[in-house]
Short mmCIF file of C-alpha atoms in Angstrom, two decimals:
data_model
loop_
_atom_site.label_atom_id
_atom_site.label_comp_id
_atom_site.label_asym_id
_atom_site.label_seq_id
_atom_site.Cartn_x
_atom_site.Cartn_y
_atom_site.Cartn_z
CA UNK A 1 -23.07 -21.39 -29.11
CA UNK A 2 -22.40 -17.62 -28.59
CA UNK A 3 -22.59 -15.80 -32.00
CA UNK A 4 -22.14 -11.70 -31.95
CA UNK A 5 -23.30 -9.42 -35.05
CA UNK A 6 -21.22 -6.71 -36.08
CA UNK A 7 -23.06 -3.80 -37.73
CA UNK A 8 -22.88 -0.07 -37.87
CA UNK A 9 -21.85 3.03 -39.97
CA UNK A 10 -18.86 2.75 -42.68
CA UNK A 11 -15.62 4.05 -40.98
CA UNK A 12 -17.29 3.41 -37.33
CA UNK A 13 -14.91 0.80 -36.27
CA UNK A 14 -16.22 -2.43 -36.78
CA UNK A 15 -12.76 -3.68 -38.36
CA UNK A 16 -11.01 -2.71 -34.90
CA UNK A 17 -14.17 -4.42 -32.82
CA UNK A 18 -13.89 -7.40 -34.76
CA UNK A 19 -10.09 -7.95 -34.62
CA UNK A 20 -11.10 -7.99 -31.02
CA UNK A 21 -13.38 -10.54 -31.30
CA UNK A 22 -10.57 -12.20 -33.39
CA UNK A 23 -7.87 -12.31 -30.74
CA UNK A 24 -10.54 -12.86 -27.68
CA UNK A 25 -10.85 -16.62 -29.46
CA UNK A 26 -13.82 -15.54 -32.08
CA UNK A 27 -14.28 -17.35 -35.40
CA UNK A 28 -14.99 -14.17 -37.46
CA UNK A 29 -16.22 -13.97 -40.76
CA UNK A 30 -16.31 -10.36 -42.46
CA UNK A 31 -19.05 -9.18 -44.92
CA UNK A 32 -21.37 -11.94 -44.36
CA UNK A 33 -24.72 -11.94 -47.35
CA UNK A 34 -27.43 -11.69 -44.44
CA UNK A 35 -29.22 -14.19 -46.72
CA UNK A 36 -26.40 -16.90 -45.91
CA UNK A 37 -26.11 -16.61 -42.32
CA UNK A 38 -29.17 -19.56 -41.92
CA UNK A 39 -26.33 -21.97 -43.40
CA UNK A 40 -23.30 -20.06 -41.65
CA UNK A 41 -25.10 -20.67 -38.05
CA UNK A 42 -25.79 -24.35 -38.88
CA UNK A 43 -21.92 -24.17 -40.52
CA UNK A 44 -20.60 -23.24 -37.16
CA UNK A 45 -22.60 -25.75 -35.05
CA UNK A 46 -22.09 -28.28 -37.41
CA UNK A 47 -18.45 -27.78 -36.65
CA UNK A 48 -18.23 -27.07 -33.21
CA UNK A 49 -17.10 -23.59 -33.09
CA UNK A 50 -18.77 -21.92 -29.64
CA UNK A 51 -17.87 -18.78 -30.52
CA UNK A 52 -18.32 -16.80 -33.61
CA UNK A 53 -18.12 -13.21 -34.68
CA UNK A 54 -20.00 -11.74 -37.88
CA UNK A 55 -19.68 -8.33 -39.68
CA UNK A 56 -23.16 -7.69 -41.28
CA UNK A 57 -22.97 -4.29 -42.66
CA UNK A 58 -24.39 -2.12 -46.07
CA UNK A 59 -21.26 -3.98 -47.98
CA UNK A 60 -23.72 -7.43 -47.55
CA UNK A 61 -26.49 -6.30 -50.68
CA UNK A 62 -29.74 -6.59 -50.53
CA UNK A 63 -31.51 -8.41 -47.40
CA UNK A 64 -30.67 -6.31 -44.20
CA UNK A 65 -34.23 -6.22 -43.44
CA UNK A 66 -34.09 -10.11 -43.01
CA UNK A 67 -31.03 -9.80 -40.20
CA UNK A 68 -33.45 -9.02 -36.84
CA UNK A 69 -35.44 -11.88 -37.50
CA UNK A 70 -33.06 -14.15 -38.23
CA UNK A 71 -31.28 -13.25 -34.98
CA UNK A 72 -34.56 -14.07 -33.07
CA UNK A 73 -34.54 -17.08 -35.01
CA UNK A 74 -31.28 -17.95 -33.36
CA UNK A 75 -32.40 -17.14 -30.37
CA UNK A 76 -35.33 -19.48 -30.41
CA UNK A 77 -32.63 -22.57 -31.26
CA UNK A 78 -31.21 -21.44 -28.18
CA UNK A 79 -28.07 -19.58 -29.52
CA UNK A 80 -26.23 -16.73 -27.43
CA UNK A 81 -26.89 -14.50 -30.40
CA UNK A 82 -25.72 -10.10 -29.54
CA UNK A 83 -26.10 -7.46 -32.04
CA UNK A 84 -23.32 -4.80 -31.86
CA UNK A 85 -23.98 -1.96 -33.75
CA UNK A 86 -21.27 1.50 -34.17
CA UNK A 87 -22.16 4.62 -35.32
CA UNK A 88 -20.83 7.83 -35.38
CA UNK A 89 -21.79 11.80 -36.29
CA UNK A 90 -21.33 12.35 -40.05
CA UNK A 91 -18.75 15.30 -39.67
CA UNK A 92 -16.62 12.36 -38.15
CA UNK A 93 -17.10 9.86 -40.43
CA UNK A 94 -16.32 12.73 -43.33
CA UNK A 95 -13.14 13.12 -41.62
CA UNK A 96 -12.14 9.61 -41.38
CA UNK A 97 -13.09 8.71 -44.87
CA UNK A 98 -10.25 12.22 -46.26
CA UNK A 99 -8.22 10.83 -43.88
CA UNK A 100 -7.28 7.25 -45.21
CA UNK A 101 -9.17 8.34 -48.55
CA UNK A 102 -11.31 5.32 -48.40
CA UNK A 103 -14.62 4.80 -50.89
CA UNK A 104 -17.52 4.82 -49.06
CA UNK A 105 -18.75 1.33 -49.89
CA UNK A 106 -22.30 3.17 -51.06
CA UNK A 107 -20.67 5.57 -53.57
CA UNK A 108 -22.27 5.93 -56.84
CA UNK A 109 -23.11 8.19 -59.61
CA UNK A 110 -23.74 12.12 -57.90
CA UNK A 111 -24.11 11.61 -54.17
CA UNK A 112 -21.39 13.20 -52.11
CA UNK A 113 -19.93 11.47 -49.31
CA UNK A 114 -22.21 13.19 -46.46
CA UNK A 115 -24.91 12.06 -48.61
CA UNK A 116 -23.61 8.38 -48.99
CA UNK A 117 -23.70 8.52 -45.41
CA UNK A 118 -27.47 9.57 -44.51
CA UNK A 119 -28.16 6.79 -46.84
CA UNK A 120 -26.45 4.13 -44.71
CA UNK A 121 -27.80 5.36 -41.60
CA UNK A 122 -31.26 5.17 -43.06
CA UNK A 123 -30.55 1.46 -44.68
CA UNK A 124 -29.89 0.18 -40.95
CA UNK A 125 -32.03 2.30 -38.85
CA UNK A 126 -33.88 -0.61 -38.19
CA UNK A 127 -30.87 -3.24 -37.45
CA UNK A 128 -29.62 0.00 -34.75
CA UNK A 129 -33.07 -0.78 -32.87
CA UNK A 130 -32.34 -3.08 -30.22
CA UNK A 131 -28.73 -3.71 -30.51
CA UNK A 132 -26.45 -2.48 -28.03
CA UNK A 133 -24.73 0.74 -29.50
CA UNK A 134 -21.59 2.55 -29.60
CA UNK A 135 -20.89 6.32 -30.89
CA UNK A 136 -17.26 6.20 -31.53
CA UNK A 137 -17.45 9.77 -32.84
CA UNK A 138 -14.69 10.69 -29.85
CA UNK A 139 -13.30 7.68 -28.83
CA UNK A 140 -9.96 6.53 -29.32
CA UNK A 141 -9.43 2.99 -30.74
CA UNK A 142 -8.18 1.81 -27.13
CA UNK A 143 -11.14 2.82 -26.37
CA UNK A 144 -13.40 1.00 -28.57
CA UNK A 145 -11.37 -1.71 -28.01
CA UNK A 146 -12.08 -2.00 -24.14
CA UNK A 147 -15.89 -1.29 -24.36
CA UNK A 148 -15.93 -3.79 -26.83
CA UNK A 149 -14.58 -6.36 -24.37
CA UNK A 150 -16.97 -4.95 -21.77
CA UNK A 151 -19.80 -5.93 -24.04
CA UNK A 152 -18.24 -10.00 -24.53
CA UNK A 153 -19.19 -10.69 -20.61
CA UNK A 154 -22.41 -8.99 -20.56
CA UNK A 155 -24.88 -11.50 -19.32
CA UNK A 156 -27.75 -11.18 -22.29
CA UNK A 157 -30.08 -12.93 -19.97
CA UNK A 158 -30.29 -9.64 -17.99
CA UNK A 159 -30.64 -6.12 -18.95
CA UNK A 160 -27.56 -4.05 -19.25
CA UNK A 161 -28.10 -0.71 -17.90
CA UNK A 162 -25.60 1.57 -18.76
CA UNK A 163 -24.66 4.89 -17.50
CA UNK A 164 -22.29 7.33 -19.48
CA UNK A 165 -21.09 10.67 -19.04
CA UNK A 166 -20.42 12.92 -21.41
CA UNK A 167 -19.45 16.45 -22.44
CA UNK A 168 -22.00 18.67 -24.36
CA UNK A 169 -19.45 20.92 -26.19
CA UNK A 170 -18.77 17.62 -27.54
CA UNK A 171 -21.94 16.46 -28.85
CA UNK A 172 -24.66 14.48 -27.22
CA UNK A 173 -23.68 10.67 -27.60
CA UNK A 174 -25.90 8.64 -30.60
CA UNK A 175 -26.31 5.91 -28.46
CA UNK A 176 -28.14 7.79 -25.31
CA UNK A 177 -31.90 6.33 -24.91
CA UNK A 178 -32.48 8.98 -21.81
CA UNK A 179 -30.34 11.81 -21.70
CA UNK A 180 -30.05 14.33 -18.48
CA UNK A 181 -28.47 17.96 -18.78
CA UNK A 182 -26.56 18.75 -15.44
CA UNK A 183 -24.98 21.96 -16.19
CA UNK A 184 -27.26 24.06 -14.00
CA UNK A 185 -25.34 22.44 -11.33
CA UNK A 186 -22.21 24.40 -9.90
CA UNK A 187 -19.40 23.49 -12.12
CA UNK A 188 -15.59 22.83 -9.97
CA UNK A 189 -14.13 23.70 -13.03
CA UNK A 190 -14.22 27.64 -11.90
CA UNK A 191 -12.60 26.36 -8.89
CA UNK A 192 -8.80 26.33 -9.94
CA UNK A 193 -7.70 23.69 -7.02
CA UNK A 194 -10.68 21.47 -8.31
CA UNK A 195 -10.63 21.88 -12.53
CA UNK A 196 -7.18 19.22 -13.03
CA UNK A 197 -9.26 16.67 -11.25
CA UNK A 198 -12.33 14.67 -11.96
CA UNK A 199 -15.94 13.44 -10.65
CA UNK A 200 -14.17 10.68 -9.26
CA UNK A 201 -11.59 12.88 -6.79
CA UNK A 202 -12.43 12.87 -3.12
CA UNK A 203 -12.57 16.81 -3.19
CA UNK A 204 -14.66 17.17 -6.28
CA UNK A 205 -16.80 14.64 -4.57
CA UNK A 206 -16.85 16.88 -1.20
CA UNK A 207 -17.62 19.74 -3.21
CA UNK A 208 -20.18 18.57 -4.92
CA UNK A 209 -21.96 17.06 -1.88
CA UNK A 210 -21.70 20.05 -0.23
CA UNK A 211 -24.24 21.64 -2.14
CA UNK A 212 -28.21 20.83 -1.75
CA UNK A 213 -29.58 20.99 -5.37
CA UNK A 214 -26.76 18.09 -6.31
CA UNK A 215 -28.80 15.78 -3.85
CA UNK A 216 -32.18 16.62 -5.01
CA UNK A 217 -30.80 15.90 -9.11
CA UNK A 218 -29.35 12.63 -8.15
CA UNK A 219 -32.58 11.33 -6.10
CA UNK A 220 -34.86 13.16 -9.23
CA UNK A 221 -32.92 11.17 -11.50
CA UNK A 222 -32.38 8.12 -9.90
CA UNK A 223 -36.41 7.81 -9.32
CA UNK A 224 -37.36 8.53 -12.83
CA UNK A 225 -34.82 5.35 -13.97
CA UNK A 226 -36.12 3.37 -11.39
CA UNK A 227 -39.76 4.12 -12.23
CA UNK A 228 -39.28 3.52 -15.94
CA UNK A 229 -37.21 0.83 -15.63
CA UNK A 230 -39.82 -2.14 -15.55
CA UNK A 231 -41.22 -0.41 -18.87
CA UNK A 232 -38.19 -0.78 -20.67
CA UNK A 233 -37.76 -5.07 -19.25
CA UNK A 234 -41.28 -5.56 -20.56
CA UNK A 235 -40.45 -4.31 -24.15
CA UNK A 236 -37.95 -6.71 -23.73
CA UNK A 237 -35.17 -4.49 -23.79
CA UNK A 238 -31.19 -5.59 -23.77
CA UNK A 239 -30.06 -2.19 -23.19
CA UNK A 240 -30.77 1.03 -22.02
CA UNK A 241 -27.76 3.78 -22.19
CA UNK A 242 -28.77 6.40 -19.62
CA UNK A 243 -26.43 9.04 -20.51
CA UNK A 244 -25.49 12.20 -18.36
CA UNK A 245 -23.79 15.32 -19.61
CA UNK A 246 -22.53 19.01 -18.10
CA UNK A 247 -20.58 21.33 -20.05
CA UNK A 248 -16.99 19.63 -20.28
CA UNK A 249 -17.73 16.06 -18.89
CA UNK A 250 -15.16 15.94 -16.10
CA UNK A 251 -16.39 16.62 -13.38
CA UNK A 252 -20.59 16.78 -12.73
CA UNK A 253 -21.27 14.45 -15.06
CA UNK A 254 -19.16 12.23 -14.05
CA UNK A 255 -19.76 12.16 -10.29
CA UNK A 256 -23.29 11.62 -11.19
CA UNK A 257 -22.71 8.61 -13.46
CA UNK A 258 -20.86 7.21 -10.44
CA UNK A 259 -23.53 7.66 -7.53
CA UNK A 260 -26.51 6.19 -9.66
CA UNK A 261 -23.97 3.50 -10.83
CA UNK A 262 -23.28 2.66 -7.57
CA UNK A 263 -27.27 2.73 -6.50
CA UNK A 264 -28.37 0.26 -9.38
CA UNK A 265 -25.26 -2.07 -9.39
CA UNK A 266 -26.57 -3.95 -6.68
CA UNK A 267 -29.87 -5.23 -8.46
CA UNK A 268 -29.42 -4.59 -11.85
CA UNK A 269 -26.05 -5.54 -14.45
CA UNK A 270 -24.32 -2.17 -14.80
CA UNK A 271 -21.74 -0.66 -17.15
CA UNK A 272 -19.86 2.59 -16.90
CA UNK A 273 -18.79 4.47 -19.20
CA UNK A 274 -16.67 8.28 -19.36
CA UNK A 275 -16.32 9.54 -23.18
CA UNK A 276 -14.38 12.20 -22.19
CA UNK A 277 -12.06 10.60 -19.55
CA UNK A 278 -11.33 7.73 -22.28
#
């Protein structure tokens, strides 16, 4: 039995991940007590259902300490269990909440809504730890949606290592656990022929290998990730986002991402992901 955990920051997107989860075949439950999911596992087994989908979240009261040992618990029985946790920067979430003018779910007597938010992010700073996180502070729900399904066929068995790209004018993704700074390479987008296209265009490419201190990043990067790497298995690690940025996260960044994607794939289970080309 395959059961994933949905967690994460209010106004995230755990609704949209778990209406995924909903139409890939997922008996979903919403809001789930963490003290009743012993009885909602042996519920599910008891009826058959191989796959299930729960939202665990600050809305489920007291308990949320309980919810990483309970998933090892599962584990130990034998059960596919995956911990999906979305977050986002608080000026976003702010915005999304005066947009649809929602509560937050943690609102009460005199903290403002920034402040209702800090004190989410603290309540499940410890469910965050090992779970296999999205920032969805610039994605678009299509987005979400697709990453989601990337995460439904990762093998758990095997570390996921995933490499992103990302623009730093647009904030340095939440869910980086290494983070490299490639904007003191030449940038292509001062070359007008080059700046429409990306990191994944044959003349970006060209242009980028045409210059020596690209090479010597890529192979200083690509040894440090494969020194580490072992480290990271032994602590018994799901995940490791190895995230990349340059200034705009179109072109450098993403033509990195790309080479050491291609360099790991063939040993390791490997995601890719572009925030800024989503």
């Amino acid at each position: 039995m395959q059961i994933i955990f949905i967690s994460g920051l209010s106004g995230s997107g755990k609704s949209i991940a778990l209406k995924v989860l909903e139409d890939a075949g997922y008996y979903c439950v919403d809001n789930l007590p963490v003290r009743l999911l012993p009885e909602t596992a042996s519920y599910f087994e008891r009826h058959g259902y191989a796959r299930a989908a729960v939202s665990i979240d600050a809305r489920s009261g007291d308990g949320l300490e309980l919810l990483p040992a309970q998933i090892a618990a599962l584990r130990a029985r034998g059960v596919d269990a995956r911990l999906l946790f979305l977050e986002a920067n608080t000026e976003t979430l702010v915005q999304r909440f005066s947009e649809t003018r929602r509560r937050h779910p943690l609102a009460r007597g005199e903290l403002t809504l920034p402040e209702c938010i800090e004190r989410e992010r603290e309540l499940l700073a410890d469910i965050a730890d090992g779970a296999h996180r999205i920032d969805t502070s610039e994605l678009s729900p299509n987005t979400l949606r697709s990453w989601v399904k990337d995460f439904i066929h990762i093998d758990r068995s095997r570390l996921t290592l995933l490499f992103q790209s990302f623009g730093f004018k647009h904030g340095i993704p939440l869910d980086a656990d290494l983070v490299f700074d490639v904007r003191c390479l030449p940038n292509p987008h001062y070359d007008p022929r080059l700046r429409p296209l990306t990191g994944k265009d044959p003349e970006v490419i060209a242009f980028l290998e045409s210059i020596p201190n690209v090479a010597r990043m890529l192979a200083d990067i690509r040894l440090f990730v494969s020194n580490w790497l072992p480290c990271f298995i032994q602590d018994n690690r799901s995940y490791l986002t190895v995230a990349l940025g340059c200034t705009g996260g179109q072109h450098r960044s993403v033509y990195m991402v790309e080479r050491l994607a291609a360099h790991f794939r063939p040993e390791y289970q490997v995601l890719v992901r572009h925030r800024e080309l989503s």
